[in-house]
Short mmCIF file of C-alpha atoms and ligand atoms in Angstrom, two decimals:
data_model
loop_
_atom_site.label_atom_id
_atom_site.label_comp_id
_atom_site.label_asym_id
_atom_site.label_seq_id
_atom_site.Cartn_x
_atom_site.Cartn_y
_atom_site.Cartn_z
CA MET A 3 -0.27 -0.56 0.08
CA SER A 4 1.36 3.63 -1.22
CA GLU A 5 1.40 6.34 1.55
CA LYS A 6 0.01 9.89 0.23
CA VAL A 7 2.79 13.04 0.32
CA TYR A 8 0.13 16.31 0.65
CA ILE A 9 1.78 18.29 -2.30
CA PHE A 10 2.28 22.17 -0.54
CA ASP A 11 2.40 24.43 -3.66
CA THR A 12 3.49 27.65 -2.53
CA THR A 13 4.45 29.25 -6.43
CA LEU A 14 1.90 32.72 -5.19
CA ARG A 15 3.83 32.79 -2.21
CA ASP A 16 7.81 31.86 -1.72
CA GLY A 17 7.57 31.53 -6.36
CA GLU A 18 6.21 34.82 -6.43
CA GLN A 19 8.19 36.61 -3.67
CA VAL A 20 11.07 37.00 -6.68
CA PRO A 21 12.59 39.88 -8.27
CA GLY A 22 9.91 40.37 -11.53
CA CYS A 23 7.66 37.79 -10.42
CA LYS A 24 5.48 39.69 -8.27
CA LEU A 25 1.86 39.02 -10.18
CA ASN A 26 -1.55 41.25 -9.37
CA ALA A 27 -4.91 39.83 -7.52
CA THR A 28 -6.29 38.82 -11.00
CA GLU A 29 -2.59 36.11 -11.83
CA LYS A 30 -2.91 35.16 -8.61
CA LEU A 31 -6.70 34.00 -9.26
CA GLU A 32 -5.96 32.70 -12.22
CA LEU A 33 -2.98 30.21 -11.03
CA ALA A 34 -3.87 29.31 -7.60
CA LEU A 35 -7.87 27.58 -10.18
CA LYS A 36 -4.07 25.59 -12.45
CA LEU A 37 -2.89 24.91 -8.78
CA GLU A 38 -6.06 23.61 -8.01
CA ALA A 39 -7.10 21.75 -11.23
CA LEU A 40 -3.55 20.23 -11.27
CA GLY A 41 -4.30 18.40 -7.89
CA VAL A 42 -2.20 20.18 -4.97
CA ASP A 43 -3.01 19.46 -1.94
CA ILE A 44 -2.39 23.13 0.01
CA ILE A 45 -2.29 26.15 -1.99
CA GLU A 46 -0.09 29.44 -0.12
CA ALA A 47 -1.93 32.14 -1.42
CA GLY A 48 0.03 35.17 -0.14
CA PHE A 49 1.40 36.67 2.88
CA PRO A 50 -1.12 38.73 3.52
CA VAL A 51 -0.02 40.83 6.38
CA SER A 52 2.72 42.28 3.73
CA SER A 53 0.10 44.05 1.57
CA PRO A 54 -3.59 45.20 1.10
CA GLY A 55 -3.04 44.05 -3.03
CA ASP A 56 -1.53 40.69 -0.53
CA PHE A 57 -4.15 40.92 1.61
CA ASP A 58 -6.72 41.44 -1.52
CA SER A 59 -5.69 38.07 -3.23
CA VAL A 60 -5.68 35.95 -0.84
CA SER A 61 -9.38 36.30 0.77
CA GLN A 62 -10.41 36.45 -3.65
CA ILE A 63 -8.42 32.90 -3.89
CA ALA A 64 -9.82 31.69 0.20
CA LYS A 65 -13.80 32.22 -1.99
CA VAL A 66 -13.96 30.55 -4.88
CA ILE A 67 -10.73 27.10 -4.08
CA LYS A 68 -13.34 24.35 -3.14
CA ASN A 69 -10.99 21.01 -3.27
CA ALA A 70 -7.76 22.65 -1.99
CA THR A 71 -6.58 23.79 1.02
CA VAL A 72 -6.49 28.15 1.21
CA CYS A 73 -2.44 29.02 3.35
CA GLY A 74 -1.83 32.93 4.27
CA LEU A 75 1.31 32.75 5.90
CA SER A 76 2.55 35.22 9.07
CA ARG A 77 5.50 35.20 11.26
CA ALA A 78 4.45 35.02 15.30
CA VAL A 79 2.91 38.34 15.85
CA GLN A 80 -0.10 38.53 16.77
CA LYS A 81 -1.13 40.97 14.27
CA ASP A 82 0.15 39.02 11.50
CA ILE A 83 -1.61 35.81 12.80
CA GLU A 84 -5.52 38.54 13.57
CA VAL A 85 -4.35 39.74 9.26
CA ALA A 86 -4.21 35.47 7.52
CA GLY A 87 -7.03 35.00 10.18
CA GLN A 88 -9.12 37.66 8.26
CA ALA A 89 -8.36 37.21 5.48
CA LEU A 90 -9.33 33.05 5.14
CA LYS A 91 -12.46 34.04 6.84
CA PHE A 92 -14.21 32.99 3.68
CA ALA A 93 -11.49 29.15 2.69
CA LYS A 94 -14.27 26.19 2.62
CA ARG A 95 -10.66 25.27 4.02
CA SER A 96 -7.83 27.37 5.74
CA ARG A 97 -4.47 26.50 7.35
CA ILE A 98 -2.78 29.17 8.64
CA HIS A 99 1.62 28.44 8.79
CA THR A 100 2.79 30.94 10.57
CA GLY A 101 6.88 30.55 12.84
CA ILE A 102 9.98 31.52 13.70
CA GLY A 103 13.76 30.71 13.57
CA THR A 104 15.30 28.75 15.80
CA SER A 105 18.65 28.52 14.76
CA ASP A 106 21.19 30.38 16.70
CA PHE A 107 21.66 32.65 14.24
CA HIS A 108 18.14 33.80 13.54
CA ILE A 109 16.92 33.51 17.67
CA LYS A 110 21.42 35.20 18.37
CA SER A 111 21.58 37.78 15.76
CA LYS A 112 17.83 38.57 13.71
CA PHE A 113 15.53 38.55 16.87
CA ASN A 114 18.51 39.36 19.64
CA SER A 115 17.07 36.61 21.92
CA ASN A 116 17.36 33.56 23.70
CA ARG A 117 16.05 30.03 22.89
CA GLU A 118 13.69 29.82 25.80
CA ASP A 119 12.15 33.18 24.60
CA ILE A 120 12.26 32.09 20.46
CA LEU A 121 10.32 28.69 22.42
CA GLY A 122 7.50 31.06 23.36
CA ARG A 123 7.38 32.92 21.09
CA ALA A 124 6.33 29.87 19.30
CA ILE A 125 4.01 28.27 21.30
CA GLN A 126 1.80 32.02 21.65
CA CYS A 127 1.96 31.77 17.86
CA VAL A 128 0.25 28.43 17.20
CA LYS A 129 -1.94 29.19 19.61
CA TRP A 130 -3.09 32.51 18.59
CA ALA A 131 -3.99 30.87 15.49
CA ARG A 132 -5.85 28.08 16.47
CA ASN A 133 -7.93 31.32 17.08
CA TYR A 134 -8.47 30.67 13.28
CA THR A 135 -8.82 28.00 12.50
CA ASP A 136 -7.75 23.96 13.43
CA ASP A 137 -5.42 24.02 10.09
CA VAL A 138 -1.88 25.25 11.69
CA GLU A 139 1.09 24.80 10.38
CA PHE A 140 4.55 25.70 12.24
CA TYR A 141 7.52 26.65 10.91
CA ALA A 142 10.71 26.06 12.47
CA GLU A 143 12.53 28.75 9.86
CA ASP A 144 16.31 27.56 9.82
CA ALA A 145 15.33 24.32 11.16
CA GLY A 146 18.16 23.16 8.41
CA ARG A 147 21.42 24.97 10.72
CA THR A 148 18.69 24.33 13.90
CA ASP A 149 20.59 22.47 16.59
CA ASN A 150 18.25 18.36 16.82
CA GLU A 151 18.21 18.53 20.35
CA TYR A 152 16.02 22.07 20.49
CA LEU A 153 14.89 21.79 17.20
CA ALA A 154 12.85 18.13 18.13
CA ARG A 155 11.76 20.57 21.96
CA VAL A 156 10.08 23.40 19.26
CA VAL A 157 8.46 20.62 17.55
CA GLU A 158 6.76 18.84 20.70
CA ALA A 159 5.30 21.89 22.14
CA VAL A 160 4.09 23.50 18.83
CA ILE A 161 2.51 20.29 17.95
CA LYS A 162 2.03 20.24 22.11
CA ALA A 163 0.14 23.97 21.02
CA GLY A 164 -1.90 22.57 18.18
CA ALA A 165 -0.32 22.57 15.82
CA THR A 166 -1.58 20.31 12.80
CA VAL A 167 1.32 20.08 10.98
CA VAL A 168 5.12 20.85 11.98
CA ASN A 169 7.29 22.87 8.79
CA ILE A 170 10.69 21.88 9.15
CA PRO A 171 12.49 24.37 6.91
CA ASP A 172 16.30 24.42 5.33
CA THR A 173 15.70 28.11 4.54
CA THR A 174 19.29 28.79 3.60
CA GLY A 175 19.92 25.52 0.96
CA TYR A 176 22.37 24.40 3.90
CA CYS A 177 21.93 20.34 4.52
CA LEU A 178 22.93 17.17 2.56
CA PRO A 179 20.54 15.01 1.79
CA TYR A 180 21.36 12.75 4.79
CA GLN A 181 21.96 15.12 7.16
CA TYR A 182 18.75 16.30 6.62
CA GLY A 183 17.00 12.94 6.39
CA GLU A 184 18.96 12.30 9.62
CA LYS A 185 16.49 15.79 11.27
CA ILE A 186 13.60 14.56 9.35
CA ALA A 187 14.21 10.63 11.69
CA TYR A 188 15.84 12.43 14.59
CA LEU A 189 12.96 14.63 14.56
CA VAL A 190 10.32 11.52 14.07
CA ASN A 191 12.24 9.36 16.64
CA HIS A 192 12.92 11.96 19.87
CA VAL A 193 9.45 13.16 19.42
CA PRO A 194 7.24 11.44 21.87
CA ASN A 195 4.20 13.65 20.16
CA ILE A 196 4.79 13.25 16.10
CA ASP A 197 1.72 11.09 15.67
CA LYS A 198 -0.03 13.98 15.79
CA ALA A 199 1.25 16.27 13.35
CA ILE A 200 2.64 16.00 10.10
CA LEU A 201 5.75 16.75 9.08
CA SER A 202 6.63 18.77 6.52
CA CYS A 203 9.77 20.06 4.12
CA HIS A 204 10.78 23.07 2.84
CA CYS A 205 14.03 23.27 0.32
CA HIS A 206 15.70 25.60 -0.97
CA ASN A 207 17.47 25.53 -3.62
CA ASP A 208 21.30 27.62 -2.87
CA LEU A 209 23.91 24.07 -3.41
CA GLY A 210 20.91 23.15 -5.98
CA LEU A 211 20.10 19.66 -3.16
CA ALA A 212 15.95 21.13 -2.80
CA THR A 213 14.54 17.90 -4.47
CA ALA A 214 17.02 15.80 -3.59
CA ASN A 215 16.30 16.53 0.46
CA SER A 216 12.74 16.41 0.49
CA ILE A 217 13.12 13.47 -0.97
CA ALA A 218 14.51 12.09 1.71
CA GLY A 219 12.48 13.89 3.85
CA VAL A 220 9.86 11.51 2.98
CA ILE A 221 11.75 8.68 2.66
CA SER A 222 13.43 9.40 6.64
CA GLY A 223 8.73 9.87 7.84
CA ALA A 224 7.97 13.56 5.98
CA ARG A 225 4.63 13.42 4.46
CA GLN A 226 4.48 17.34 3.22
CA ILE A 227 6.54 18.92 0.29
CA GLU A 228 6.73 22.19 0.00
CA CYS A 229 7.66 22.98 -3.33
CA THR A 230 6.63 25.90 -6.50
CA ILE A 231 6.48 25.46 -10.14
CA ASN A 232 9.30 25.63 -11.94
CA GLY A 233 11.34 25.46 -8.95
CA LEU A 234 10.88 29.76 -8.44
CA GLY A 235 11.70 31.16 -4.82
CA GLU A 236 14.27 32.89 -3.11
CA ARG A 237 17.51 32.98 -4.52
CA ALA A 238 18.78 29.84 -6.02
CA GLY A 239 14.87 29.12 -5.16
CA ASN A 240 12.19 26.48 -4.44
CA THR A 241 11.94 22.69 -4.38
CA ALA A 242 11.22 22.49 -8.39
CA LEU A 243 6.79 20.71 -7.85
CA GLU A 244 7.38 18.48 -11.00
CA GLU A 245 11.06 17.00 -9.68
CA VAL A 246 9.92 16.05 -6.29
CA VAL A 247 6.36 14.31 -8.58
CA MET A 248 8.18 12.72 -11.21
CA ILE A 249 10.49 11.46 -8.69
CA LEU A 250 7.71 9.27 -6.35
CA GLN A 251 5.48 8.15 -9.13
CA SER A 252 8.87 7.22 -11.20
CA HIS A 253 10.14 5.55 -7.81
CA LYS A 254 7.39 3.18 -6.71
CA ASP A 255 9.11 1.65 -5.37
CA LEU A 256 8.94 4.19 -3.23
CA GLY A 257 5.40 3.74 -1.41
CA PHE A 258 4.43 7.16 -2.10
CA TYR A 259 1.89 8.95 -4.21
CA THR A 260 0.72 11.79 -4.82
CA ASN A 261 -2.83 13.95 -6.71
CA VAL A 262 -0.71 15.66 -8.53
CA ASP A 263 -1.81 15.22 -12.76
CA ALA A 264 1.55 15.18 -14.52
CA LYS A 265 -0.36 15.62 -17.60
CA GLN A 266 -0.84 19.39 -16.34
CA LEU A 267 2.94 20.06 -15.15
CA ASN A 268 4.42 20.90 -18.87
CA PRO A 269 1.12 23.47 -19.95
CA LEU A 270 1.54 25.23 -16.46
CA SER A 271 5.33 25.37 -16.76
CA ARG A 272 5.26 27.79 -19.33
CA GLU A 273 1.82 28.91 -18.12
CA VAL A 274 3.62 30.46 -14.99
CA SER A 275 7.43 31.28 -17.18
CA ASP A 276 5.03 33.51 -18.94
CA ILE A 277 2.47 35.26 -16.43
CA MET A 278 5.94 35.65 -13.75
CA ARG A 279 8.96 36.58 -16.65
CA MET A 280 10.61 34.27 -15.80
CA PRO A 281 11.56 31.79 -18.31
CA VAL A 282 12.78 27.65 -17.37
CA GLN A 283 16.55 26.37 -18.13
CA PRO A 284 16.30 24.45 -21.34
CA ASN A 285 18.58 21.44 -19.67
CA LYS A 286 15.85 21.74 -16.09
CA ALA A 287 14.48 18.48 -15.18
CA ILE A 288 10.98 17.59 -17.11
CA VAL A 289 10.01 20.96 -18.19
CA GLY A 290 13.15 22.83 -19.88
CA ALA A 291 13.08 22.21 -23.90
CA ASN A 292 15.71 19.87 -23.87
CA ALA A 293 14.09 18.04 -21.26
CA PHE A 294 13.13 15.34 -23.77
CA SER A 295 15.24 15.95 -26.74
CA HIS A 296 18.29 13.36 -27.82
CA SER A 297 20.36 15.16 -30.20
CA SER A 298 23.62 12.99 -30.85
CA GLY A 299 24.68 9.99 -32.02
CA ILE A 300 24.79 7.69 -29.94
CA HIS A 301 21.85 8.61 -27.64
CA GLN A 302 19.48 9.01 -30.39
CA ASP A 303 20.64 5.77 -32.09
CA GLY A 304 19.56 4.54 -28.66
CA PHE A 305 15.52 6.45 -28.39
CA LEU A 306 15.44 5.63 -32.33
CA LYS A 307 16.20 1.40 -31.35
CA ASP A 308 14.02 1.93 -28.12
CA ALA A 309 12.94 5.05 -26.48
CA GLN A 310 13.75 3.30 -22.89
CA THR A 311 16.98 3.25 -23.06
CA TYR A 312 17.29 6.77 -23.18
CA GLU A 313 14.21 8.29 -21.56
CA ILE A 314 13.20 7.32 -18.21
CA ILE A 315 9.32 9.40 -18.40
CA ASN A 316 7.74 9.12 -21.47
CA PRO A 317 7.36 12.76 -22.20
CA GLU A 318 3.20 12.49 -22.62
CA ILE A 319 3.08 11.82 -19.52
CA VAL A 320 3.97 14.69 -17.93
CA GLY A 321 2.41 16.62 -21.27
CA ALA A 322 5.80 17.71 -23.30
CA GLY A 323 4.68 15.80 -26.94
CA GLU A 324 6.78 13.89 -28.23
CA SER A 325 10.33 13.66 -27.87
CA LYS A 326 12.24 15.41 -30.10
CA ILE A 327 15.70 13.84 -32.70
CA VAL A 328 17.33 17.54 -32.57
CA LEU A 329 20.66 17.28 -35.81
CA THR A 330 23.19 18.86 -35.77
CA ALA A 331 27.20 17.92 -36.82
CA ARG A 332 26.99 15.03 -33.44
CA SER A 333 23.82 13.67 -34.99
CA GLY A 334 24.20 9.59 -36.38
CA ARG A 335 22.48 8.66 -40.38
CA SER A 336 19.81 7.59 -38.24
CA ALA A 337 18.68 9.86 -36.50
CA LEU A 338 19.12 12.03 -40.73
CA ALA A 339 16.81 9.22 -41.36
CA HIS A 340 13.92 9.99 -39.27
CA ARG A 341 13.64 13.33 -39.77
CA PHE A 342 13.50 12.91 -43.50
CA GLN A 343 11.58 10.00 -43.07
CA LYS A 344 9.17 12.68 -40.71
CA ILE A 345 8.82 14.53 -43.25
CA GLY A 346 6.88 12.84 -45.99
CA TYR A 347 11.47 11.66 -47.73
CA GLN A 348 11.70 6.95 -47.04
CA PHE A 349 15.23 7.26 -48.53
CA ASN A 350 17.65 3.69 -48.58
CA ARG A 351 20.51 3.58 -47.14
CA ASN A 352 22.99 4.35 -50.69
CA ASP A 353 20.76 7.45 -50.09
CA ILE A 354 21.29 7.75 -46.40
CA ASP A 355 25.08 7.77 -46.86
CA PHE A 356 25.34 10.55 -50.00
CA LEU A 357 23.11 13.00 -48.57
CA TYR A 358 24.45 12.10 -44.71
CA GLU A 359 27.81 13.89 -46.20
CA LYS A 360 25.60 16.87 -47.54
CA PHE A 361 23.89 17.30 -43.74
CA LEU A 362 27.16 17.49 -41.86
CA GLN A 363 28.31 20.07 -44.45
CA VAL A 364 24.82 22.19 -43.58
CA ALA A 365 25.18 21.26 -39.64
CA ASP A 366 28.99 22.43 -39.52
CA ARG A 367 27.70 26.54 -40.83
CA LYS A 368 24.95 25.70 -38.31
CA LYS A 369 24.13 24.83 -35.02
CA GLU A 370 21.15 23.03 -35.60
CA VAL A 371 19.93 21.66 -39.10
CA GLU A 372 15.76 22.37 -38.71
CA GLU A 373 12.96 20.99 -40.59
CA SER A 374 13.77 23.81 -44.16
CA ASP A 375 16.81 22.87 -44.77
CA LEU A 376 16.25 18.79 -44.46
CA GLN A 377 13.48 20.27 -47.29
CA MET A 378 16.76 21.64 -49.01
CA LEU A 379 18.16 19.08 -49.76
CA ALA A 380 15.91 15.98 -49.74
CA GLN A 381 14.99 18.56 -52.96
CA ALA A 382 18.57 19.22 -54.43
CA TYR A 383 18.86 15.70 -54.42
CA SER A 384 19.18 13.72 -57.19
CA PRO A 385 19.49 8.85 -55.89
CA ALA A 386 21.18 8.32 -59.11
CA LEU A 387 23.92 10.86 -57.29
CA ALA A 388 23.83 8.12 -54.38
CA THR A 389 25.22 5.43 -57.08
CA ASN A 390 28.11 7.05 -59.08
O1 LIG B 4 12.68 29.42 3.61
C1 LIG B 4 11.94 29.77 4.84
O2 LIG B 4 12.17 29.05 5.62
C2 LIG B 4 10.35 30.06 4.51
C3 LIG B 4 9.74 30.17 5.62
C4 LIG B 4 9.05 31.20 5.57
C5 LIG B 4 8.44 28.89 5.55
O3 LIG B 4 9.80 30.53 3.06
ZN1 LIG B 5 11.06 29.29 1.92
#
């Protein structure tokens, strides 16, 4: 029996914090509806106290979303929590996400405080939030660099105060996957009331490890992943939703599933990229333009014999259309024959041997040989030439 991993999408909050990615209320609402259709379980719609515009966005989203929980972020500040509670008032299912920094960096440098005081503030903010909703998520900011023993005390205390989900953010993207996994395992094994809450992974990508860390967290006992479309988020970004969903789907042996409809991943990735004016890197897993393109002769030949030799995911499953055979100076004869076939030319082995030499001349001049080049080569070709 596989177990569910809850997908908490924070594209509209952590993703929208990225410079240049700011959205207006209409755009946020449009994306929230798409995220709901995608099948995410929780939509973090914004940080209501941060601006009147964000308050309006969160409350509009709260009014229309029916199948997902709508969540609002707050600091461990009574006013923030009150405002989040107001913004979420009309939600069918609401969650307040509140918390405070727990690493010594945060306790000393940010708050000029001490561990006992922060523990008290953590308990207090959860209690305030429980006045507005039964679904309260606590975040221990910079948990990635927080001493495990202290973190376990905080987690136990906030669960006792009423937190139903506890977020263990690797805010600075510092942890290695085994360390993040061990942190989650430590909490599972040392927090006596851990069965009363869900542990959540919120991993940043400063060392390119956000996805790996989130998966390590789930393997160790977390059951929620916080993530964004295209991995958008502060600095180097957050965990990419499309990556964790497809890792869990591809590795069924891990024993987890999500409710996300994978077919929508590529269309939604493009939409988010357009609306946030944030291009997706071509080599990005699952949604990059090259994720299902084959360009070297060795790979193309193997792929054309059996797609599974070089593809672990059928692109149609993630809404990316067909795999592409790209023609470059590194391509081989089978790729060339395949591309000619696609535009209606059935050439035999001799024809291809001849055309391949012509093709290489074009390919050496250009980065990519296009359909128009193939048409030109085919039309200039006379089979009599190949036999001479
Ligand atoms: O990265 C982080 O720690 C956060 C929290 C506010 C959850 O985004
Ligand atoms: Zn974050």
